[in-house]
PDB file of C-alpha atoms (C1' of nucleotides) in Angstrom:
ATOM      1  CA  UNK A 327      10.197   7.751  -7.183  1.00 49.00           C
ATOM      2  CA  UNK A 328       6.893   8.939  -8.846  1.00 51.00           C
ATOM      3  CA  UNK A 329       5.023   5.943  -6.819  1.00 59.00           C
ATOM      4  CA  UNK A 330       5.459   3.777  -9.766  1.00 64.00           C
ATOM      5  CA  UNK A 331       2.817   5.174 -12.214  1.00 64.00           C
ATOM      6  CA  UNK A 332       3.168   2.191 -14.928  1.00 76.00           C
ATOM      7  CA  UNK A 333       1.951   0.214 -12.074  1.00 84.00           C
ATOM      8  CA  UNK A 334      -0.429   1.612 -10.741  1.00 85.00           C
ATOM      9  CA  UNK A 335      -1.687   2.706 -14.076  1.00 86.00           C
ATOM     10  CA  UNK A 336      -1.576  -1.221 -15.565  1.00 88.00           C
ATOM     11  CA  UNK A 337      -3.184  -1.751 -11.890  1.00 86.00           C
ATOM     12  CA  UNK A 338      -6.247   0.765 -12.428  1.00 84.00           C
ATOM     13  CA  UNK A 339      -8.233  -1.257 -15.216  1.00 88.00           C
ATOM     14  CA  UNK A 340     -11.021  -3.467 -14.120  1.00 87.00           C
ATOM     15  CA  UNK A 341      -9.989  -5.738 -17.124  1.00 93.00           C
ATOM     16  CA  UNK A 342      -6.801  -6.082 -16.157  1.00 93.00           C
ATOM     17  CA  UNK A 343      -7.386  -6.777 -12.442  1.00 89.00           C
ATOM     18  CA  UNK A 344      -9.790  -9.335 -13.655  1.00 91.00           C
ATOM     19  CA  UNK A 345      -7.048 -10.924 -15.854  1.00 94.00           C
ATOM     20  CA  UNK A 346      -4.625 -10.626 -12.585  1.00 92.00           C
ATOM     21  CA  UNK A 347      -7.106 -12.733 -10.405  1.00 88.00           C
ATOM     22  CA  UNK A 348      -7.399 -14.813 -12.999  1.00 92.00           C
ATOM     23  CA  UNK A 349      -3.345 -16.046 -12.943  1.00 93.00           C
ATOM     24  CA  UNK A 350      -2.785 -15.380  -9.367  1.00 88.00           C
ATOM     25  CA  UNK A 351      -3.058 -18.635  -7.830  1.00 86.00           C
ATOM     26  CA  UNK A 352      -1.967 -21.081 -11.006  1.00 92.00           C
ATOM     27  CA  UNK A 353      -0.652 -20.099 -14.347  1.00 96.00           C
ATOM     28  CA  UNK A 354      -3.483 -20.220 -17.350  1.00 97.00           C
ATOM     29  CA  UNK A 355      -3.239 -20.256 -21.051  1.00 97.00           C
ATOM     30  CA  UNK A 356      -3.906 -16.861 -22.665  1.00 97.00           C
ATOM     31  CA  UNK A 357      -6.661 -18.879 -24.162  1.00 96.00           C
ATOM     32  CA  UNK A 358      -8.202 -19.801 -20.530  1.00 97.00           C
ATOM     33  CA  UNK A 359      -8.092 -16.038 -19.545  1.00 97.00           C
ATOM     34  CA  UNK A 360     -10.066 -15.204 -22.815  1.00 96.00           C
ATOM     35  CA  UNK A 361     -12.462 -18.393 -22.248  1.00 95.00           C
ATOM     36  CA  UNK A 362     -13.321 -16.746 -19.085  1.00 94.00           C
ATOM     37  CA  UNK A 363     -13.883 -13.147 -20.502  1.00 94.00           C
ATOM     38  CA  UNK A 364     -16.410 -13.890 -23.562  1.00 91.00           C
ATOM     39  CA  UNK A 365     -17.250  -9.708 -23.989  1.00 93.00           C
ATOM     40  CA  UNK A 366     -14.278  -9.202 -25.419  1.00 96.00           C
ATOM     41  CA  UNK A 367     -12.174 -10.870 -28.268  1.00 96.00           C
ATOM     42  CA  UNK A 368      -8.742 -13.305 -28.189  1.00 97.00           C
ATOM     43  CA  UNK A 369      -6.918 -10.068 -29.410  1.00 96.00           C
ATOM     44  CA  UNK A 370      -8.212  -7.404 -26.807  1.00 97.00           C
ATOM     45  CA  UNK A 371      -6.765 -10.065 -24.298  1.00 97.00           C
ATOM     46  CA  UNK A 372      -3.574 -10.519 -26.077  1.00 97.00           C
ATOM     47  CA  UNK A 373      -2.723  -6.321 -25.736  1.00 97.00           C
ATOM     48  CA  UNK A 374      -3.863  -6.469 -21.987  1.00 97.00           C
ATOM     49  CA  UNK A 375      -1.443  -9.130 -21.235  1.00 97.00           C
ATOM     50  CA  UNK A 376       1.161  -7.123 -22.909  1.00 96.00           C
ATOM     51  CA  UNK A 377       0.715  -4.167 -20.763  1.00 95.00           C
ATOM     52  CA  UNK A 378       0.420  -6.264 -18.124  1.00 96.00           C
ATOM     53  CA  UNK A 379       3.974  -8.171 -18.714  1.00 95.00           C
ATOM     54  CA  UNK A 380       5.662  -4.782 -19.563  1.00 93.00           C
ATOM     55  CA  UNK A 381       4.379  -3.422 -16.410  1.00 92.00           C
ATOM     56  CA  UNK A 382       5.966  -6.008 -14.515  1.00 93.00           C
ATOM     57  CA  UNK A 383       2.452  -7.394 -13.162  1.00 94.00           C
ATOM     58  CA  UNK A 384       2.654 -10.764 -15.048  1.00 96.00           C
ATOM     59  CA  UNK A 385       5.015 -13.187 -16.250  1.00 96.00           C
ATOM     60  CA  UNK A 386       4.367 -15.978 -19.269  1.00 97.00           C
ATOM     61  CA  UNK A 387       6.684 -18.727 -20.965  1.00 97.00           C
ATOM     62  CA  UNK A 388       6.010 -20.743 -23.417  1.00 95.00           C
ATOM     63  CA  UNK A 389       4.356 -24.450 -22.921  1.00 94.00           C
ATOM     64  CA  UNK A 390       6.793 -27.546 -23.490  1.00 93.00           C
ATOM     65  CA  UNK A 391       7.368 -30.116 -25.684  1.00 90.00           C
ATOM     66  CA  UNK A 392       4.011 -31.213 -27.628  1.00 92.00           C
ATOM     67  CA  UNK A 393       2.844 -27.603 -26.139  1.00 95.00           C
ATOM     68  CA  UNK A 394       4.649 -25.252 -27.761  1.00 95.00           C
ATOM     69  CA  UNK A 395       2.068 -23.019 -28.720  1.00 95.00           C
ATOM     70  CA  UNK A 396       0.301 -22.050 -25.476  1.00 97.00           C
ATOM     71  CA  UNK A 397       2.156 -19.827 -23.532  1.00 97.00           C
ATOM     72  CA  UNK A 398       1.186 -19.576 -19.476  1.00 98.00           C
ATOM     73  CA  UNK A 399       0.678 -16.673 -17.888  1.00 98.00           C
ATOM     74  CA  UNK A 400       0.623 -16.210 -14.278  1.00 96.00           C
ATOM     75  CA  UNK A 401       0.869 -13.539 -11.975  1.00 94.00           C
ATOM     76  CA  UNK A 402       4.158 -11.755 -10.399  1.00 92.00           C
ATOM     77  CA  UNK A 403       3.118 -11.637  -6.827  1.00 87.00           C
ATOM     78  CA  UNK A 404       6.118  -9.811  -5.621  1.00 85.00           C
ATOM     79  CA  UNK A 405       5.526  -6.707  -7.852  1.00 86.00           C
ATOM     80  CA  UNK A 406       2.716  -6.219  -6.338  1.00 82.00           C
ATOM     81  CA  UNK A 407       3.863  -6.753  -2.467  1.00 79.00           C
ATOM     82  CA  UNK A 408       6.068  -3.943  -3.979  1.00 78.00           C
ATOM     83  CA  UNK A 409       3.612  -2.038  -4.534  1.00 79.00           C
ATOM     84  CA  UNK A 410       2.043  -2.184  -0.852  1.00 77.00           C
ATOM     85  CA  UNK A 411       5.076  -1.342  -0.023  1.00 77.00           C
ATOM     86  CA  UNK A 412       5.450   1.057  -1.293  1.00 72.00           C
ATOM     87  CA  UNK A 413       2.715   3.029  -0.254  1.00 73.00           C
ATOM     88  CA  UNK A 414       3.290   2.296   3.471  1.00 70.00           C
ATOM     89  CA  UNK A 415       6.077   3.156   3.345  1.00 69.00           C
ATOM     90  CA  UNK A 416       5.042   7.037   2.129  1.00 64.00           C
ATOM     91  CA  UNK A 417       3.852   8.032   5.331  1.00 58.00           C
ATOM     92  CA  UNK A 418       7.339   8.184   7.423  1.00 54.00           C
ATOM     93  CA  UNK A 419       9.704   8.189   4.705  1.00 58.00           C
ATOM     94  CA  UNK A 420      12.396  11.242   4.499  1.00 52.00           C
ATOM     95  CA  UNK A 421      12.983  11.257   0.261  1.00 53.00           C
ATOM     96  CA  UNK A 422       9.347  11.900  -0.148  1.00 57.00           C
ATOM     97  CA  UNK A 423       9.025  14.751   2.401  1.00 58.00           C
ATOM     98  CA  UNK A 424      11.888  16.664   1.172  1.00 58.00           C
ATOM     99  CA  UNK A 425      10.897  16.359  -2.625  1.00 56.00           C
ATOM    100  CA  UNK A 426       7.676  17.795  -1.121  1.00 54.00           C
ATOM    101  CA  UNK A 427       9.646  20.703   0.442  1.00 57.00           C
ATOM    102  CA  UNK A 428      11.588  21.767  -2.805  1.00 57.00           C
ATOM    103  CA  UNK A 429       8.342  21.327  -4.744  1.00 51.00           C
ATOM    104  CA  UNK A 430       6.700  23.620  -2.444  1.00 54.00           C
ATOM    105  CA  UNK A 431       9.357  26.488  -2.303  1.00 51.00           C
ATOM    106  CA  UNK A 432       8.925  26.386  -5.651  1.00 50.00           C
ATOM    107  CA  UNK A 433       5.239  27.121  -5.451  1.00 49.00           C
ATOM    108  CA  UNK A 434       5.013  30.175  -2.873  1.00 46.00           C
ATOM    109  CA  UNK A 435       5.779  32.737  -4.989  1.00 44.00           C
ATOM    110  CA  UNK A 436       3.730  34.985  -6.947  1.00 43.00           C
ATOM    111  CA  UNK A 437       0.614  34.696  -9.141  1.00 46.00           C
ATOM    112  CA  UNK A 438       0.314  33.281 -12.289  1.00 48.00           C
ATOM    113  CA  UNK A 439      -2.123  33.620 -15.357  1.00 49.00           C
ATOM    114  CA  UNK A 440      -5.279  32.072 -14.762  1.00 60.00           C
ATOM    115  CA  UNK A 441      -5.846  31.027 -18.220  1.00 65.00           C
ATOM    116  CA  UNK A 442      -3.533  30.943 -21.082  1.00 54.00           C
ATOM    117  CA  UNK A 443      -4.047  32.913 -23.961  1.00 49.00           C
ATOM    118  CA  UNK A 444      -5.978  32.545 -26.498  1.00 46.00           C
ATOM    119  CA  UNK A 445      -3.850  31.544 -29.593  1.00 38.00           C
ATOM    120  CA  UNK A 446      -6.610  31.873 -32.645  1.00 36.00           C
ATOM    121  CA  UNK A 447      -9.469  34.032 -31.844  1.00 32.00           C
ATOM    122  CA  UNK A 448     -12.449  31.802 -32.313  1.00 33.00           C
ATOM    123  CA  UNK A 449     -15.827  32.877 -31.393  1.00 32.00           C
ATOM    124  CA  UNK A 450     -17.807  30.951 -29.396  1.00 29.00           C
TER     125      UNK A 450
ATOM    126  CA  UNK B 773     -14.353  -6.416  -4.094  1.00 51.00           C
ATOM    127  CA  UNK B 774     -12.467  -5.686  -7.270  1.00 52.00           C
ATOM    128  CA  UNK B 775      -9.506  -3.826  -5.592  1.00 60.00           C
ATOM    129  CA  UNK B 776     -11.083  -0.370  -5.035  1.00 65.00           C
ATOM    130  CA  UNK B 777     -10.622   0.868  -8.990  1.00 65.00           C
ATOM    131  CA  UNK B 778     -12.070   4.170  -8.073  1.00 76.00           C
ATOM    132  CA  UNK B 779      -9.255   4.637  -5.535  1.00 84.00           C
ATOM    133  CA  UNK B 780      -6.831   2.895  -8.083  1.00 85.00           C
ATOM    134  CA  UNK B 781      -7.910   5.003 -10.944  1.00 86.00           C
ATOM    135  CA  UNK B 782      -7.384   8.543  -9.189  1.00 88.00           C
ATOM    136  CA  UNK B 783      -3.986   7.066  -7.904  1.00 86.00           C
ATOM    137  CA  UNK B 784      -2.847   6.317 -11.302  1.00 83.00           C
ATOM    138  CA  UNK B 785      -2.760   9.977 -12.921  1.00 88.00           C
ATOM    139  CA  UNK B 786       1.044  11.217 -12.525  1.00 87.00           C
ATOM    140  CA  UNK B 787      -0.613  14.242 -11.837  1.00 93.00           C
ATOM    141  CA  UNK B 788      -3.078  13.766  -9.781  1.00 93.00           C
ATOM    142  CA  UNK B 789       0.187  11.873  -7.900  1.00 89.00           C
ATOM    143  CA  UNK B 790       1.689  15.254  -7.715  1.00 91.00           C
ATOM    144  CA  UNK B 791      -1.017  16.805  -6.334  1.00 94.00           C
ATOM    145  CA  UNK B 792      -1.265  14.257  -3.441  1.00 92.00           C
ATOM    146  CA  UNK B 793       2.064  14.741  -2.781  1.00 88.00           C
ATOM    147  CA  UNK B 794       1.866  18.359  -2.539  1.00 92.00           C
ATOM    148  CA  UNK B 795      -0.835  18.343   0.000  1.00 93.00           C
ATOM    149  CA  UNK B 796       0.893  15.135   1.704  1.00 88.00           C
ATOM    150  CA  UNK B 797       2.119  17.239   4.512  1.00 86.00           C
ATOM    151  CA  UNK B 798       0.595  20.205   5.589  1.00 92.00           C
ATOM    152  CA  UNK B 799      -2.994  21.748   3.756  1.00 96.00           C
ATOM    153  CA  UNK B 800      -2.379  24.146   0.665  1.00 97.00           C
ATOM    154  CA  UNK B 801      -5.103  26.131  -1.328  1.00 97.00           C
ATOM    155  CA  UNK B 802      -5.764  25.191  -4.962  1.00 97.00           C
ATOM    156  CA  UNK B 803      -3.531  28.213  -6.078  1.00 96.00           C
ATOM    157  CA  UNK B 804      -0.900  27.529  -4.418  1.00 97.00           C
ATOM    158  CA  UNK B 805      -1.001  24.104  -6.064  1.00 97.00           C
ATOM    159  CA  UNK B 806      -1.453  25.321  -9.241  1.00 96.00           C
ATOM    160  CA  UNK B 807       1.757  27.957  -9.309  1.00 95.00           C
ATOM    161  CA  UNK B 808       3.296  24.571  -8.473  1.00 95.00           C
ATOM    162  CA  UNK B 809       2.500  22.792 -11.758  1.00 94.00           C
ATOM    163  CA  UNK B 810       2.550  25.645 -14.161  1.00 91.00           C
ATOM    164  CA  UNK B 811       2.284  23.658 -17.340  1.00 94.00           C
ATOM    165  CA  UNK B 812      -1.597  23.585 -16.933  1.00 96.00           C
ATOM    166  CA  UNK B 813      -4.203  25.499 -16.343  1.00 96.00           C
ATOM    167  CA  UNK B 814      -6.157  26.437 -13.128  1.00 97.00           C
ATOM    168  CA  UNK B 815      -9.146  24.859 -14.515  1.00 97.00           C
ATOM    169  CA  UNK B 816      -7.310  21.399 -15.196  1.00 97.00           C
ATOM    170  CA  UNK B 817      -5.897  21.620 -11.603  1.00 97.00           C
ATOM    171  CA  UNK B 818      -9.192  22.274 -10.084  1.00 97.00           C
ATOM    172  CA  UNK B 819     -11.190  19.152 -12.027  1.00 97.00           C
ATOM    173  CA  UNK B 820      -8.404  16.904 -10.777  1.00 97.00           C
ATOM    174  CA  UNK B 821      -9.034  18.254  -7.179  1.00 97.00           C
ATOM    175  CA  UNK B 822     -12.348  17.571  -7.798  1.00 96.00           C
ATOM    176  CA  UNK B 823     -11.203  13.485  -9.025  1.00 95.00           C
ATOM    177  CA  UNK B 824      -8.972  13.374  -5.964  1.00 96.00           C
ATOM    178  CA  UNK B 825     -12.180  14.244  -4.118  1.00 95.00           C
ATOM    179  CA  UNK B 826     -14.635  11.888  -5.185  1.00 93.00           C
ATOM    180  CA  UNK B 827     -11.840   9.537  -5.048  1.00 92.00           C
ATOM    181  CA  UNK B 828     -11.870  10.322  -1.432  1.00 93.00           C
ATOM    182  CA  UNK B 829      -7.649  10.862  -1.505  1.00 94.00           C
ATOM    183  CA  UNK B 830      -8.102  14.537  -0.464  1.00 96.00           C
ATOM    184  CA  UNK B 831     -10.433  16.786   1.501  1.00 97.00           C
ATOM    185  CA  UNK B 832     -11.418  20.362   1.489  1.00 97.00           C
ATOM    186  CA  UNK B 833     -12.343  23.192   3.136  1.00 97.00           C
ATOM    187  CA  UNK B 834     -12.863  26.325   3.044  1.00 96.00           C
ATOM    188  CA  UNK B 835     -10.805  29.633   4.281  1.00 94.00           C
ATOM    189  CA  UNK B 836     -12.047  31.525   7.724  1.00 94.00           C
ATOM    190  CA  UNK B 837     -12.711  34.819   8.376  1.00 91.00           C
ATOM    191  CA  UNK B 838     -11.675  36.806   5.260  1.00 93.00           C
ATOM    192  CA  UNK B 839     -10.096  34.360   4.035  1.00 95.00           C
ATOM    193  CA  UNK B 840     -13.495  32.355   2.510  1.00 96.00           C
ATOM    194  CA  UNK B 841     -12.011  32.859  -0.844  1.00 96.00           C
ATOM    195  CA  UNK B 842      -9.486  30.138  -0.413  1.00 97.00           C
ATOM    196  CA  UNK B 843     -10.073  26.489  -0.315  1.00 98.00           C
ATOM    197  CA  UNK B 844      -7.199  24.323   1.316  1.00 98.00           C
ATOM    198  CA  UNK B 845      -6.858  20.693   0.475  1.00 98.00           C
ATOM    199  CA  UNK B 846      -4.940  17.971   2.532  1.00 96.00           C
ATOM    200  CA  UNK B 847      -4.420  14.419   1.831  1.00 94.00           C
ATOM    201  CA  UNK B 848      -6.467  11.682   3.259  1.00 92.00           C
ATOM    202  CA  UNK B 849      -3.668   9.738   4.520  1.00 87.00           C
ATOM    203  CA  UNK B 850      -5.795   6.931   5.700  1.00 85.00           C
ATOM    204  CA  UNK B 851      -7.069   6.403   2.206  1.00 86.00           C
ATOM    205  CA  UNK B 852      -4.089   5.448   0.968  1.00 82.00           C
ATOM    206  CA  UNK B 853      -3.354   3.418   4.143  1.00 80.00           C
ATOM    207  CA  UNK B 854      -6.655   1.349   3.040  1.00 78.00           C
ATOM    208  CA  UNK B 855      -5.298   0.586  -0.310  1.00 79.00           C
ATOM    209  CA  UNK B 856      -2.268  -0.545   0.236  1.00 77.00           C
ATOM    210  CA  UNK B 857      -3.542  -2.805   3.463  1.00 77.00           C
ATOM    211  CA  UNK B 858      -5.781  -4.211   0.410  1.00 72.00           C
ATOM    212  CA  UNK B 859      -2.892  -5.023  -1.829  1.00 73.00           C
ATOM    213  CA  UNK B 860      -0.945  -6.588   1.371  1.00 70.00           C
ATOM    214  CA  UNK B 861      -4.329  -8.408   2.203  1.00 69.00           C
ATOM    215  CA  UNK B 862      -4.702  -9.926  -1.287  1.00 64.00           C
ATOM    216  CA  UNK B 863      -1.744 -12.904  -0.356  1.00 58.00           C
ATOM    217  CA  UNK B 864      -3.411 -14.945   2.201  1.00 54.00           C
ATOM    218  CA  UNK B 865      -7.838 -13.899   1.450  1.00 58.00           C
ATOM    219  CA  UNK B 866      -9.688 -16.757   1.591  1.00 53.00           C
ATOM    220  CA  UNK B 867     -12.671 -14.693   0.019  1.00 55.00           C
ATOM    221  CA  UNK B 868     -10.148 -13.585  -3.265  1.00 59.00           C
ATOM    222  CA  UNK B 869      -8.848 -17.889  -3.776  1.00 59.00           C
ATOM    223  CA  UNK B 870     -12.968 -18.602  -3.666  1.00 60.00           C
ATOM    224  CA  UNK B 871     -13.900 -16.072  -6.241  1.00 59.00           C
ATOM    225  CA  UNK B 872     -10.681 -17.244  -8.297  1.00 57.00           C
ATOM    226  CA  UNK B 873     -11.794 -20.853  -8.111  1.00 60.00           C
ATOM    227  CA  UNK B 874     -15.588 -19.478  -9.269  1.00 60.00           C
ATOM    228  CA  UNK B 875     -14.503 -17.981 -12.128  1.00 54.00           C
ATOM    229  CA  UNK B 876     -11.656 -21.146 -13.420  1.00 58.00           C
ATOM    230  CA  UNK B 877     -14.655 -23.237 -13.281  1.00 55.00           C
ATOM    231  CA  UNK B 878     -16.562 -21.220 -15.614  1.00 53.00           C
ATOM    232  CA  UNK B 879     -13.031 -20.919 -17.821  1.00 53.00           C
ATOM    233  CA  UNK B 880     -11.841 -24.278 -18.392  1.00 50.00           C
ATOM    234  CA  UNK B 881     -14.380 -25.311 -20.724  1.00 47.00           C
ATOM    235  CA  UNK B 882     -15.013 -25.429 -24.803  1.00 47.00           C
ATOM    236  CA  UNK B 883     -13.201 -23.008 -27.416  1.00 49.00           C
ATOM    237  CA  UNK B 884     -15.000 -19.808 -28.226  1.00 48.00           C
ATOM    238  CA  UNK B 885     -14.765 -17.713 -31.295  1.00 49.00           C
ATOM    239  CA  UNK B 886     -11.204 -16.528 -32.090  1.00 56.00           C
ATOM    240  CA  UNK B 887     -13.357 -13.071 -33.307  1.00 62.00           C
ATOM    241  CA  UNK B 888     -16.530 -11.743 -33.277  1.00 52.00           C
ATOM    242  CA  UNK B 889     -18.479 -12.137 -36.844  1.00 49.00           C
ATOM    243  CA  UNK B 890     -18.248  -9.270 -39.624  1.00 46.00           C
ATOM    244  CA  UNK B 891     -21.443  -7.167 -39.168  1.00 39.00           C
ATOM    245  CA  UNK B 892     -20.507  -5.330 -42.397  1.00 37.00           C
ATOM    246  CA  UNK B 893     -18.082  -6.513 -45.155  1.00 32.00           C
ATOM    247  CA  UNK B 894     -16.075  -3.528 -44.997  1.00 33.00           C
ATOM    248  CA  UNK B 895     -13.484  -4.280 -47.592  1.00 32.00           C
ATOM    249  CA  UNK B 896      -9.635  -3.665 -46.135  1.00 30.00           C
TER     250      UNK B 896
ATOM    251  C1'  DA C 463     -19.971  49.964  -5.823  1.00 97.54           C
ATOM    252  C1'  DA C 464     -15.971  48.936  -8.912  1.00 97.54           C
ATOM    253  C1'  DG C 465     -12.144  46.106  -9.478  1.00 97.54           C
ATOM    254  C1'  DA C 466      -9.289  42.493  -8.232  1.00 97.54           C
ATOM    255  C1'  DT C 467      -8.585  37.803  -6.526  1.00 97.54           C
ATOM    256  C1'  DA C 468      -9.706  32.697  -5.737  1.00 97.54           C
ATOM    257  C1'  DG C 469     -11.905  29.078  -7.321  1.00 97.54           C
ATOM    258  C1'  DT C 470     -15.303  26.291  -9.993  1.00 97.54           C
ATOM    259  C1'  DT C 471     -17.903  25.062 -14.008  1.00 97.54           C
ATOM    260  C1'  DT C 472     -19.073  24.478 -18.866  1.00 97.54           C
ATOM    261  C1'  DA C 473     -18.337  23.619 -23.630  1.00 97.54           C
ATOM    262  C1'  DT C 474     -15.008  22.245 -26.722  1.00 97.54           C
ATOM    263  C1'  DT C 475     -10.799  20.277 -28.446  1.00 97.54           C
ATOM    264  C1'  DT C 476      -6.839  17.240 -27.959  1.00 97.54           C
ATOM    265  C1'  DT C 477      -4.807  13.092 -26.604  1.00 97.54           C
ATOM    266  C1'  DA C 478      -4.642   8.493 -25.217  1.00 97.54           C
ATOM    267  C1'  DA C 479      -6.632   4.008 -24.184  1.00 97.54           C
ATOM    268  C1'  DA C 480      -9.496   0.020 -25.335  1.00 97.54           C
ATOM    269  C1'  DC C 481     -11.595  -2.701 -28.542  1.00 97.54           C
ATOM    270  C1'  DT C 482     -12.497  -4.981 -33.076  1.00 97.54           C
ATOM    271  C1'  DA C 483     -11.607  -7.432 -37.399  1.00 97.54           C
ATOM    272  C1'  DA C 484      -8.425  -9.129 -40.080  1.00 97.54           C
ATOM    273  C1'  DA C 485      -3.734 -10.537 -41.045  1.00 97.54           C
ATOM    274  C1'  DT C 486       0.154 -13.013 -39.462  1.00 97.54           C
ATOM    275  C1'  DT C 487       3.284 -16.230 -36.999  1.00 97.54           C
ATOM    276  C1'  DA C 488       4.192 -20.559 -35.023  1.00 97.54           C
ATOM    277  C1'  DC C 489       3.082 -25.075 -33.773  1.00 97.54           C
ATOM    278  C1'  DA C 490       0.644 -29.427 -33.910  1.00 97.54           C
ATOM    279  C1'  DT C 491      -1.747 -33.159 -35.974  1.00 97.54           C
ATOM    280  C1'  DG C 492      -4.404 -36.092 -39.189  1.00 97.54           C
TER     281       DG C 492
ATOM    282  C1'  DC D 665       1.642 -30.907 -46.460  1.00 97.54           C
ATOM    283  C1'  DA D 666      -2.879 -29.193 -45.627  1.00 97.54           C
ATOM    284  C1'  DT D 667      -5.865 -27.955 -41.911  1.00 97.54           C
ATOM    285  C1'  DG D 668      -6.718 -26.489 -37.445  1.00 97.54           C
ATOM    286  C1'  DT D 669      -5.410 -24.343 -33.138  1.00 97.54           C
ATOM    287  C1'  DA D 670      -3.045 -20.774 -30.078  1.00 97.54           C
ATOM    288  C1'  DA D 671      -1.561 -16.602 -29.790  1.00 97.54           C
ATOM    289  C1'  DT D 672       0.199 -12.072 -31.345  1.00 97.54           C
ATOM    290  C1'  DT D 673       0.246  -8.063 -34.188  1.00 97.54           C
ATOM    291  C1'  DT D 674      -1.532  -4.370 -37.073  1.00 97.54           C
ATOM    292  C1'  DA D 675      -4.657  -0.866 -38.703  1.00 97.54           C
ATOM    293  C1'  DG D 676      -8.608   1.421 -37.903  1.00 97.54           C
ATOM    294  C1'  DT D 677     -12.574   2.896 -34.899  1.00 97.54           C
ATOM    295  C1'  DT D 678     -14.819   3.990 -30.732  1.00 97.54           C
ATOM    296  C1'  DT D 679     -14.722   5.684 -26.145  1.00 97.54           C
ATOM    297  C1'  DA D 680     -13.079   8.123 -22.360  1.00 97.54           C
ATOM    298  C1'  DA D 681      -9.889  11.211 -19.999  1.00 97.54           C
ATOM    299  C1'  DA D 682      -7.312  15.471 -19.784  1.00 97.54           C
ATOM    300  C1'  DA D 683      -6.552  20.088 -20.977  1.00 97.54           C
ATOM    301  C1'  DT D 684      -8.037  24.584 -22.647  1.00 97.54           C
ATOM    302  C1'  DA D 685     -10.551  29.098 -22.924  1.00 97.54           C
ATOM    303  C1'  DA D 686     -14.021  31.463 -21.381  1.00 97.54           C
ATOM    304  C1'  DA D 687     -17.870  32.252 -18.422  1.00 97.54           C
ATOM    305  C1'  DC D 688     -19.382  32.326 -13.920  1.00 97.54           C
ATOM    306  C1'  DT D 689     -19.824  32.611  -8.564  1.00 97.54           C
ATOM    307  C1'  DA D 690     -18.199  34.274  -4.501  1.00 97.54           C
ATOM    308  C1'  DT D 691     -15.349  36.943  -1.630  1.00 97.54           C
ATOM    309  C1'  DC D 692     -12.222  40.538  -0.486  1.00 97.54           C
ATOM    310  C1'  DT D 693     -10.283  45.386  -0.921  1.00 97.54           C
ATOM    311  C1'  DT D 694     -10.397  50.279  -1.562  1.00 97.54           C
TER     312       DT D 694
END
DNA sequence: AAGATAGTTTATTTTAAACTAAATTACATG
DNA sequence: CATGTAATTTAGTTTAAAATAAACTATCTT
């Protein structure tokens, strides 16, 4: 369950939300998407769209014919429905309240340490 | 616009995630979430109360009586019920295809600098 | 009031993410 | 086939987030 964290972590930049709006209606070029963020360079681009693919958020393929070397990237609109989802769905939903339970029968017993100890006595 | 990354950001932490969910349901005090997660401190818990807090995903307050020592946090459901109406919104908004369309327009022109210029020539 | 309990804050260290420059791969075209 | 273009990958650096230990504030208990 975990509410997706790869998601919602790939979700969480401001880069790569720009680079989402960016392929969300049409697919673009990974050279359009940097054309249209100048402040950073064709590389920084290139390992956003990677996280961005290997969460699921985007998908690319390669241009055709005389066009082999682009590749289009454009948005995966359905992961992100998933998302919504998702989160609606946490209010009412049965799995999540009894994972809270065991995880909280867990918690009601006894103190703990309030700090760990101190490994290497350093001053300070 | 931008997709609320504050909210986003806060969401995105697997253990801030945990946290939520611990307070989902009913209201527990910051110890009791902390003998929940035992693997870190009650420091680290506390600063990612605070995140959830500025984030606006939880709210606080404080024990009655003589019980003023405690401090019980709860979720803010209808946080959460804002975000994902915003991802569910983002299909049809007229407003998010307009800013798309702004920022093509800016895109689809002339080749920029694969990288940036060398300030220093570090050798390699 | 002394001591214990609950929580926050600060200063520091550790860990992870983002970015850059350069190298590299793969096509395309004169 | 040499040159240019499109994109990715790698290695290193910079930046930011998370965790820790200790100090601190406030409250409760005896």
């Amino acid at each position: 369950m975990a509410l997706e964290p790869a998601i919602l972590h790939a979700l969480a930049s401001p880069r790569r939300q720009e680079i989402l709006r960016l392929v969300w209606r049409d697919e673009q070029t990974a050279g359009a998407i940097h054309r249209a963020m100048p402040d950073v360079t064709f590389g920084a681009v290139s390992l956003q769209l990677r996280r961005l693919l290997e969460a699921g958020l985007v998908e690319a393929r390669a241009g055709k014919e005389n066009d082999r070397r682009n590749r289009y990237y454009r948005a995966n609109r359905e992961a992100l429905a998933e998302v919504a989802g998702m989160l609606e769905r946490m209010w009412d939903d049965a799995l999540w309240k009894l994972k809270l339970a065991a995880e909280m029968e867990e918690s009601r017993r006894g103190p703990r340490p309030h700090n760990k100890k101190n490994k290497k006595g350093k001053k300070r």
